Coordinates of C-alpha atoms in Angstrom, one line a residue:
M161 CA -9.3 -28.2 -70.2
Y162 CA -10.1 -27.4 -73.9
V163 CA -12.5 -25.2 -75.6
I164 CA -14.1 -26.7 -79.0
D165 CA -14.1 -24.2 -81.7
E166 CA -16.9 -25.5 -84.2
E167 CA -15.8 -23.4 -87.2
T168 CA -12.3 -24.6 -87.5
N169 CA -13.3 -28.0 -86.4
S170 CA -10.2 -27.8 -83.5
I171 CA -9.5 -27.0 -80.0
S172 CA -7.8 -24.8 -77.6
K173 CA -6.2 -25.0 -74.6
I174 CA -8.0 -23.2 -71.7
R175 CA -5.2 -21.8 -69.5
K176 CA -5.3 -22.9 -66.0
C177 CA -4.8 -20.9 -63.1
S178 CA -4.2 -20.3 -59.3
F179 CA -6.7 -18.5 -57.2
K180 CA -3.6 -16.4 -56.2
D181 CA -3.0 -15.4 -59.8
L182 CA -6.7 -14.3 -60.0
N183 CA -6.7 -12.5 -56.7
Y184 CA -9.4 -14.3 -55.5
G185 CA -9.9 -15.2 -51.8
E186 CA -11.1 -18.1 -49.6
R187 CA -14.0 -16.4 -47.8
E188 CA -15.1 -13.8 -50.1
H189 CA -15.2 -15.7 -53.5
L190 CA -14.8 -19.6 -52.9
Q191 CA -16.9 -19.9 -50.1
E192 CA -19.6 -17.8 -51.6
W193 CA -19.6 -19.2 -54.9
I194 CA -20.4 -22.6 -53.1
A195 CA -22.7 -20.9 -50.7
K196 CA -24.7 -20.0 -53.4
E197 CA -24.3 -23.0 -55.7
P198 CA -24.1 -26.0 -53.2
N199 CA -24.8 -28.4 -56.0
S200 CA -21.3 -28.0 -57.4
L201 CA -20.1 -30.3 -55.0
G202 CA -22.2 -33.1 -56.8
E203 CA -25.4 -33.5 -55.0
E204 CA -28.5 -31.5 -53.5
L205 CA -27.5 -29.4 -50.2
L206 CA -29.2 -26.9 -48.2
I207 CA -26.5 -24.2 -46.7
I208 CA -27.7 -23.4 -43.2
Q209 CA -24.8 -21.6 -42.2
K210 CA -21.7 -19.6 -43.1
E211 CA -18.6 -19.0 -40.6
F212 CA -20.4 -20.7 -38.2
S213 CA -18.9 -20.6 -34.9
G214 CA -21.5 -22.0 -32.1
F215 CA -19.3 -24.1 -30.3
S216 CA -18.8 -23.8 -26.6
E217 CA -15.6 -23.0 -25.0
T218 CA -13.8 -22.3 -28.2
N219 CA -13.7 -19.7 -31.0
E220 CA -13.2 -21.7 -34.2
R221 CA -15.4 -21.2 -37.5
L222 CA -16.1 -23.8 -39.9
D223 CA -16.4 -22.2 -43.4
L224 CA -20.1 -23.7 -44.6
L225 CA -22.5 -25.8 -43.1
A226 CA -25.1 -27.9 -44.9
L227 CA -27.8 -30.7 -44.8
D228 CA -28.0 -33.4 -47.4
K229 CA -31.1 -35.0 -48.4
F230 CA -31.5 -37.4 -45.6
G231 CA -31.1 -35.0 -43.1
N232 CA -27.2 -35.3 -42.2
L233 CA -24.9 -32.5 -41.4
V234 CA -22.4 -31.7 -44.0
I235 CA -19.4 -29.9 -42.9
I236 CA -17.6 -28.0 -45.5
E237 CA -14.0 -26.7 -45.1
N238 CA -12.3 -24.7 -47.8
K239 CA -9.1 -23.9 -48.8
L240 CA -7.4 -22.0 -51.9
D241 CA -4.7 -23.4 -53.9
D242 CA -3.0 -25.4 -50.6
S243 CA -5.0 -27.8 -48.5
G244 CA -2.3 -27.2 -45.7
T245 CA -1.5 -30.5 -43.5
D246 CA -3.9 -30.1 -40.9
V247 CA -7.2 -29.7 -42.5
T248 CA -8.2 -33.4 -42.1
W249 CA -7.9 -32.6 -38.2
Q250 CA -9.5 -29.6 -38.6
V251 CA -12.6 -30.6 -40.3
I252 CA -13.0 -33.6 -37.8
K253 CA -13.1 -31.2 -34.9
Y254 CA -15.8 -29.4 -36.7
A255 CA -18.1 -32.5 -37.1
S256 CA -17.3 -33.6 -33.4
Y257 CA -18.4 -30.2 -32.3
C258 CA -21.5 -30.8 -34.4
S259 CA -22.6 -34.2 -33.7
N260 CA -24.5 -33.3 -30.6
L261 CA -26.4 -30.5 -32.4
S262 CA -30.3 -31.4 -31.9
K263 CA -32.7 -30.9 -34.4
Q264 CA -34.0 -27.5 -32.6
E265 CA -30.6 -26.1 -32.6
I266 CA -30.2 -26.8 -36.3
I267 CA -33.3 -25.0 -37.1
Q268 CA -32.1 -22.0 -35.0
I269 CA -29.1 -22.0 -36.5
Y270 CA -30.5 -21.9 -39.9
Q271 CA -33.0 -19.1 -38.8
K272 CA -29.9 -16.7 -37.9
Y273 CA -28.6 -17.4 -41.4
L274 CA -31.8 -16.7 -43.3
G275 CA -32.4 -13.8 -40.9
Y276 CA -35.7 -12.0 -42.1
V277 CA -35.7 -13.0 -45.7
G278 CA -37.4 -16.4 -44.7
V279 CA -38.8 -18.8 -42.1
A280 CA -36.2 -22.0 -41.4
E281 CA -38.9 -24.5 -40.8
E282 CA -40.9 -23.5 -44.1
K283 CA -37.5 -23.9 -46.1
L284 CA -36.5 -27.0 -44.3
S285 CA -40.0 -28.2 -45.0
E286 CA -39.5 -27.3 -49.0
F287 CA -36.3 -28.8 -49.4
F288 CA -37.3 -32.1 -47.7
N289 CA -40.8 -32.3 -48.9
K290 CA -42.3 -33.0 -45.7
D291 CA -43.7 -31.5 -42.7
I292 CA -40.9 -30.1 -40.3
S293 CA -42.3 -32.5 -37.8
E294 CA -41.5 -35.5 -39.7
I295 CA -38.1 -34.2 -40.6
E296 CA -35.0 -35.8 -39.0
L297 CA -32.1 -34.3 -38.7
N298 CA -28.3 -35.4 -37.3
K299 CA -29.4 -38.7 -36.3
G300 CA -26.7 -40.9 -35.1
A301 CA -23.4 -40.4 -33.7
N302 CA -21.2 -40.5 -36.7
S303 CA -23.7 -39.5 -39.7
Q304 CA -22.0 -36.1 -40.3
R305 CA -20.6 -35.7 -43.5
L306 CA -17.1 -33.9 -44.2
F307 CA -15.9 -32.2 -47.5
L308 CA -13.0 -30.8 -48.4
V309 CA -12.2 -28.2 -51.1
A310 CA -8.8 -27.1 -52.3
A311 CA -7.1 -26.5 -55.5
N312 CA -4.4 -28.8 -54.4
F313 CA -4.0 -31.5 -51.8
R314 CA -1.2 -32.4 -49.8
K315 CA -0.1 -36.2 -49.4
E316 CA -0.6 -36.1 -45.5
V317 CA -4.2 -35.1 -46.3
T318 CA -5.0 -37.5 -48.8
S319 CA -3.2 -40.5 -47.2
S320 CA -5.3 -39.7 -44.0
V321 CA -8.8 -39.5 -45.9
I322 CA -8.3 -42.4 -47.5
W323 CA -7.3 -44.4 -44.1
L324 CA -10.3 -43.1 -42.4
L325 CA -12.6 -43.9 -44.8
N326 CA -11.9 -47.5 -43.7
Y327 CA -13.5 -46.8 -40.6
N328 CA -16.5 -45.5 -42.0
L329 CA -15.8 -41.7 -41.9
R330 CA -18.0 -39.9 -44.5
I331 CA -15.3 -37.7 -45.9
K332 CA -14.8 -36.6 -49.6
C333 CA -12.2 -34.6 -51.1
F334 CA -13.0 -31.8 -54.1
K335 CA -10.4 -30.5 -56.4
V336 CA -11.6 -26.9 -57.7
T337 CA -9.7 -25.4 -60.4
P338 CA -10.0 -22.1 -62.0
Y339 CA -9.2 -21.9 -65.8
K340 CA -9.2 -18.6 -67.8
L341 CA -9.8 -18.2 -71.7
Q342 CA -9.7 -14.6 -72.7
E343 CA -11.5 -12.3 -70.3
K344 CA -13.7 -15.2 -69.1
I345 CA -12.9 -17.3 -66.0
F346 CA -14.3 -21.0 -65.7
L347 CA -14.0 -23.2 -62.3
N348 CA -14.2 -26.9 -62.3
F349 CA -15.0 -29.2 -59.5
E350 CA -13.6 -32.7 -59.0
Q351 CA -14.4 -35.3 -56.7
I352 CA -11.2 -36.9 -56.3
I353 CA -11.6 -38.9 -52.9
P354 CA -13.3 -41.3 -53.3
M355 CA -12.8 -41.7 -56.7
L356 CA -16.0 -41.2 -58.7
D357 CA -15.7 -44.5 -60.6
A358 CA -14.5 -46.4 -57.7
G359 CA -16.7 -44.5 -55.2
D360 CA -19.3 -47.1 -55.1
Y361 CA -17.1 -49.8 -54.9
T362 CA -15.0 -48.0 -52.2
I363 CA -18.6 -47.5 -50.4
R364 CA -19.5 -51.0 -50.5
M365 CA -16.2 -52.4 -49.4
T366 CA -16.1 -49.8 -46.2
T367 CA -20.0 -50.5 -45.4
K368 CA -19.0 -54.2 -45.7
K369 CA -16.4 -54.0 -43.4
Q370 CA -18.2 -51.9 -40.8
E371 CA -21.1 -54.1 -41.1
E372 CA -18.8 -57.2 -40.3
T373 CA -17.2 -55.4 -37.4
Q374 CA -20.7 -54.5 -36.2
E375 CA -21.8 -58.0 -36.5
E376 CA -18.7 -59.4 -34.4
E377 CA -19.4 -56.9 -31.7
I378 CA -23.3 -57.8 -31.4
I379 CA -22.3 -61.4 -31.5
K380 CA -19.7 -60.8 -28.6
Q381 CA -22.3 -58.8 -26.5
S382 CA -25.2 -61.4 -27.2
Q383 CA -22.9 -64.1 -25.8
I384 CA -21.8 -62.1 -23.0
V385 CA -25.8 -61.5 -22.1
R386 CA -26.6 -65.1 -22.8
Q387 CA -24.0 -66.3 -20.5
K388 CA -25.2 -64.3 -17.7
F389 CA -28.7 -64.8 -18.2
W390 CA -28.0 -69.0 -18.2
T391 CA -25.8 -68.1 -15.1
A392 CA -28.7 -66.3 -13.3
F393 CA -31.0 -68.9 -14.4
L394 CA -29.2 -72.1 -13.0
V395 CA -28.9 -69.9 -9.6
Y396 CA -32.6 -69.1 -9.5
A397 CA -33.3 -72.8 -10.6
N398 CA -31.5 -74.4 -7.6
G399 CA -34.1 -75.5 -5.4
R400 CA -36.9 -75.0 -7.6
S401 CA -36.5 -77.7 -10.2
N402 CA -33.7 -80.6 -10.7
L403 CA -33.8 -81.0 -14.2
F404 CA -30.8 -78.5 -15.3
I405 CA -28.8 -79.4 -11.8
N406 CA -25.9 -80.8 -14.1
N407 CA -26.2 -78.3 -16.6
S408 CA -23.0 -75.9 -17.0
Y409 CA -23.1 -72.3 -18.1
S410 CA -23.6 -71.6 -21.6
S411 CA -23.1 -68.4 -23.8
E412 CA -25.7 -69.9 -26.6
N413 CA -28.9 -69.0 -27.1
W414 CA -30.4 -72.6 -25.5
L415 CA -29.9 -75.1 -22.8
A416 CA -30.5 -78.4 -23.7
K417 CA -31.6 -81.4 -21.4
G418 CA -31.4 -85.5 -22.1
I419 CA -34.8 -86.8 -21.4
G420 CA -34.0 -90.7 -22.1
L421 CA -34.1 -91.1 -25.7
S422 CA -31.3 -90.2 -28.0
G423 CA -31.7 -87.4 -30.3
V424 CA -34.5 -86.1 -28.3
N425 CA -33.9 -83.1 -25.9
L426 CA -35.7 -80.9 -23.8
N427 CA -34.5 -77.4 -24.8
L428 CA -35.2 -73.9 -23.2
V429 CA -34.4 -71.2 -25.8
I430 CA -34.4 -67.7 -25.5
S431 CA -34.1 -64.6 -27.9
K432 CA -34.9 -60.9 -28.2
K433 CA -38.4 -61.6 -29.6
S434 CA -39.6 -65.1 -27.7
C435 CA -39.0 -67.4 -24.8
R436 CA -39.8 -71.0 -25.2
T437 CA -39.2 -74.7 -24.0
E438 CA -39.3 -77.2 -26.6
I439 CA -39.0 -80.9 -27.4
Y440 CA -36.6 -81.1 -30.1
I441 CA -36.4 -83.8 -32.4
S442 CA -33.1 -84.4 -34.4
I443 CA -32.5 -88.1 -33.9
G444 CA -30.9 -88.7 -37.7
S445 CA -32.5 -88.5 -41.1
K446 CA -35.3 -86.4 -41.7
E447 CA -37.6 -89.4 -42.4
L448 CA -37.0 -91.2 -39.0
N449 CA -37.3 -87.5 -37.3
K450 CA -40.8 -87.5 -39.0
K451 CA -41.7 -90.5 -37.9
V452 CA -41.0 -89.8 -34.0
F453 CA -42.9 -86.6 -34.2
D454 CA -46.0 -88.4 -35.5
L455 CA -45.5 -91.1 -32.8
F456 CA -45.6 -87.9 -30.4
F457 CA -48.5 -86.5 -32.5
V458 CA -50.9 -89.7 -31.5
K459 CA -50.6 -88.6 -28.2
K460 CA -51.1 -85.2 -28.5
D461 CA -54.2 -84.9 -26.5
E462 CA -52.9 -87.0 -23.7
I463 CA -49.6 -85.1 -23.3
E464 CA -51.5 -81.7 -23.6
T465 CA -53.9 -82.7 -20.9
A466 CA -50.9 -84.2 -18.6
F467 CA -49.0 -80.5 -19.5
G468 CA -52.0 -78.5 -18.8
D469 CA -52.3 -76.5 -22.1
E470 CA -52.1 -76.4 -25.8
L471 CA -48.9 -76.9 -27.1
I472 CA -47.2 -75.8 -30.4
W473 CA -46.7 -78.7 -32.8
E474 CA -43.9 -78.1 -35.7
R475 CA -43.7 -81.1 -37.8
K476 CA -41.8 -78.7 -40.3
D477 CA -41.9 -81.0 -43.4
D478 CA -39.2 -79.2 -45.0
K479 CA -36.7 -79.4 -42.4
I480 CA -34.7 -82.2 -40.9
S481 CA -35.6 -81.7 -37.4
C482 CA -39.1 -81.3 -35.6
R483 CA -40.3 -79.8 -32.4
I484 CA -43.1 -79.6 -29.7
K485 CA -42.9 -76.3 -27.8
S486 CA -44.4 -73.7 -25.2
E487 CA -43.9 -70.2 -26.1
I488 CA -44.3 -66.7 -24.8
E489 CA -43.5 -63.1 -26.5
L490 CA -40.5 -61.7 -24.4
N491 CA -37.2 -60.1 -24.8
C492 CA -34.9 -61.9 -22.7
Y493 CA -32.2 -60.1 -23.5
E494 CA -33.6 -57.3 -21.2
E495 CA -32.8 -58.1 -17.7
D496 CA -35.8 -56.6 -16.4
N497 CA -37.4 -59.5 -18.1
W498 CA -35.5 -62.2 -16.5
N499 CA -37.5 -63.1 -13.7
E500 CA -40.4 -63.4 -15.7
A501 CA -38.6 -65.9 -18.4
F502 CA -36.8 -67.7 -15.4
D503 CA -40.4 -68.6 -14.0
F504 CA -41.5 -69.6 -17.4
L505 CA -39.0 -71.9 -18.4
I506 CA -38.8 -73.6 -14.7
N507 CA -42.7 -74.1 -15.0
T508 CA -43.0 -75.2 -18.6
S509 CA -39.7 -77.6 -18.5
Q510 CA -41.1 -79.6 -15.5
R511 CA -44.5 -80.0 -16.8
L512 CA -43.5 -80.8 -20.1
D513 CA -41.0 -83.2 -19.2
T514 CA -44.0 -84.7 -16.9
A515 CA -46.2 -84.7 -19.6
I516 CA -44.2 -87.1 -22.1
K517 CA -42.4 -89.5 -19.9
K518 CA -44.8 -92.1 -20.7
T519 CA -44.8 -91.5 -24.4
I520 CA -40.9 -91.1 -24.4
T521 CA -40.7 -94.6 -22.9
E522 CA -43.3 -96.1 -25.4
I523 CA -41.4 -94.5 -28.2
S524 CA -38.2 -95.8 -27.4
K525 CA -39.3 -99.3 -27.8
V526 CA -41.1 -98.5 -30.8
I527 CA -37.9 -96.8 -32.6
K528 CA -35.6 -100.0 -32.3
Q529 CA -37.8 -101.5 -34.8
F530 CA -37.3 -98.8 -37.7

């Protein structure tokens, strides 16, 4: 770091120091500086406690506890000239201890920090610019953020932090360096992990990887639920309907039944939003599918009368396939809803199969002319 002398149009180097050389301590100096100016860590933070020790069955203390603008807890661990080798594990422990703190507990912690010089709810409302009832604090199992501050970081620490970033742990390292020029002391905070220039890219890549992992897990869990659903459905349908007697268990969200015309199936479809029985038309080309749909539609009144209710007719001119369906709103991924879904699917599939039998025979003859 240099200082500019405008009179001589020159620069002079400012001497880099250590905290030890300057007789500065961790708690009485570095911790106090950050507590009084938390924005030195690159964003708006609200310090809610110092030397926090409110952990059950342990006497450990974290240096500073803060909140960011999104209501996430920020655990700040300070070291002086050397980060040591165990600071990563230390701050992870603190994050785990804080992960279960409720909104009310956080307010109480902050009130103890304020003492008689302020009301926690009012200070929080001012910081978040919201009514206290609208503020969400410490939401999510891994929403906690970890800040490590030191003059120098050992390789063991930087290596472990970079590795943890790949697993969506929200952790930053700040290198803090004191400088001296004559009788003045300067302090520089530099975010070194993730590097500011690469920070957005690193965060995007980490988020993308995490989202992909979450998507894979969601898909896997959905497949398990669907297989359980169709297994239970086929058992439930046994003796109630013969339509799906030859179907095997599926992990898809649909179960298909041929009804005498290639490319036209009777489908049962489930999702988290709905449950439906449909005639799905996907014979070949878009043009052919629309012609077949139109042949069904000519018989709309006759089919609906035989079905006993109105149907939803989806020609879907912008799509290749078409469908005719009966649908209800129901979360089929909730096991409590399964019996209702089973009854609906069995009832509507039998009625729809009966309602289109005559039309299917007629279309089978006409389609040969196309």
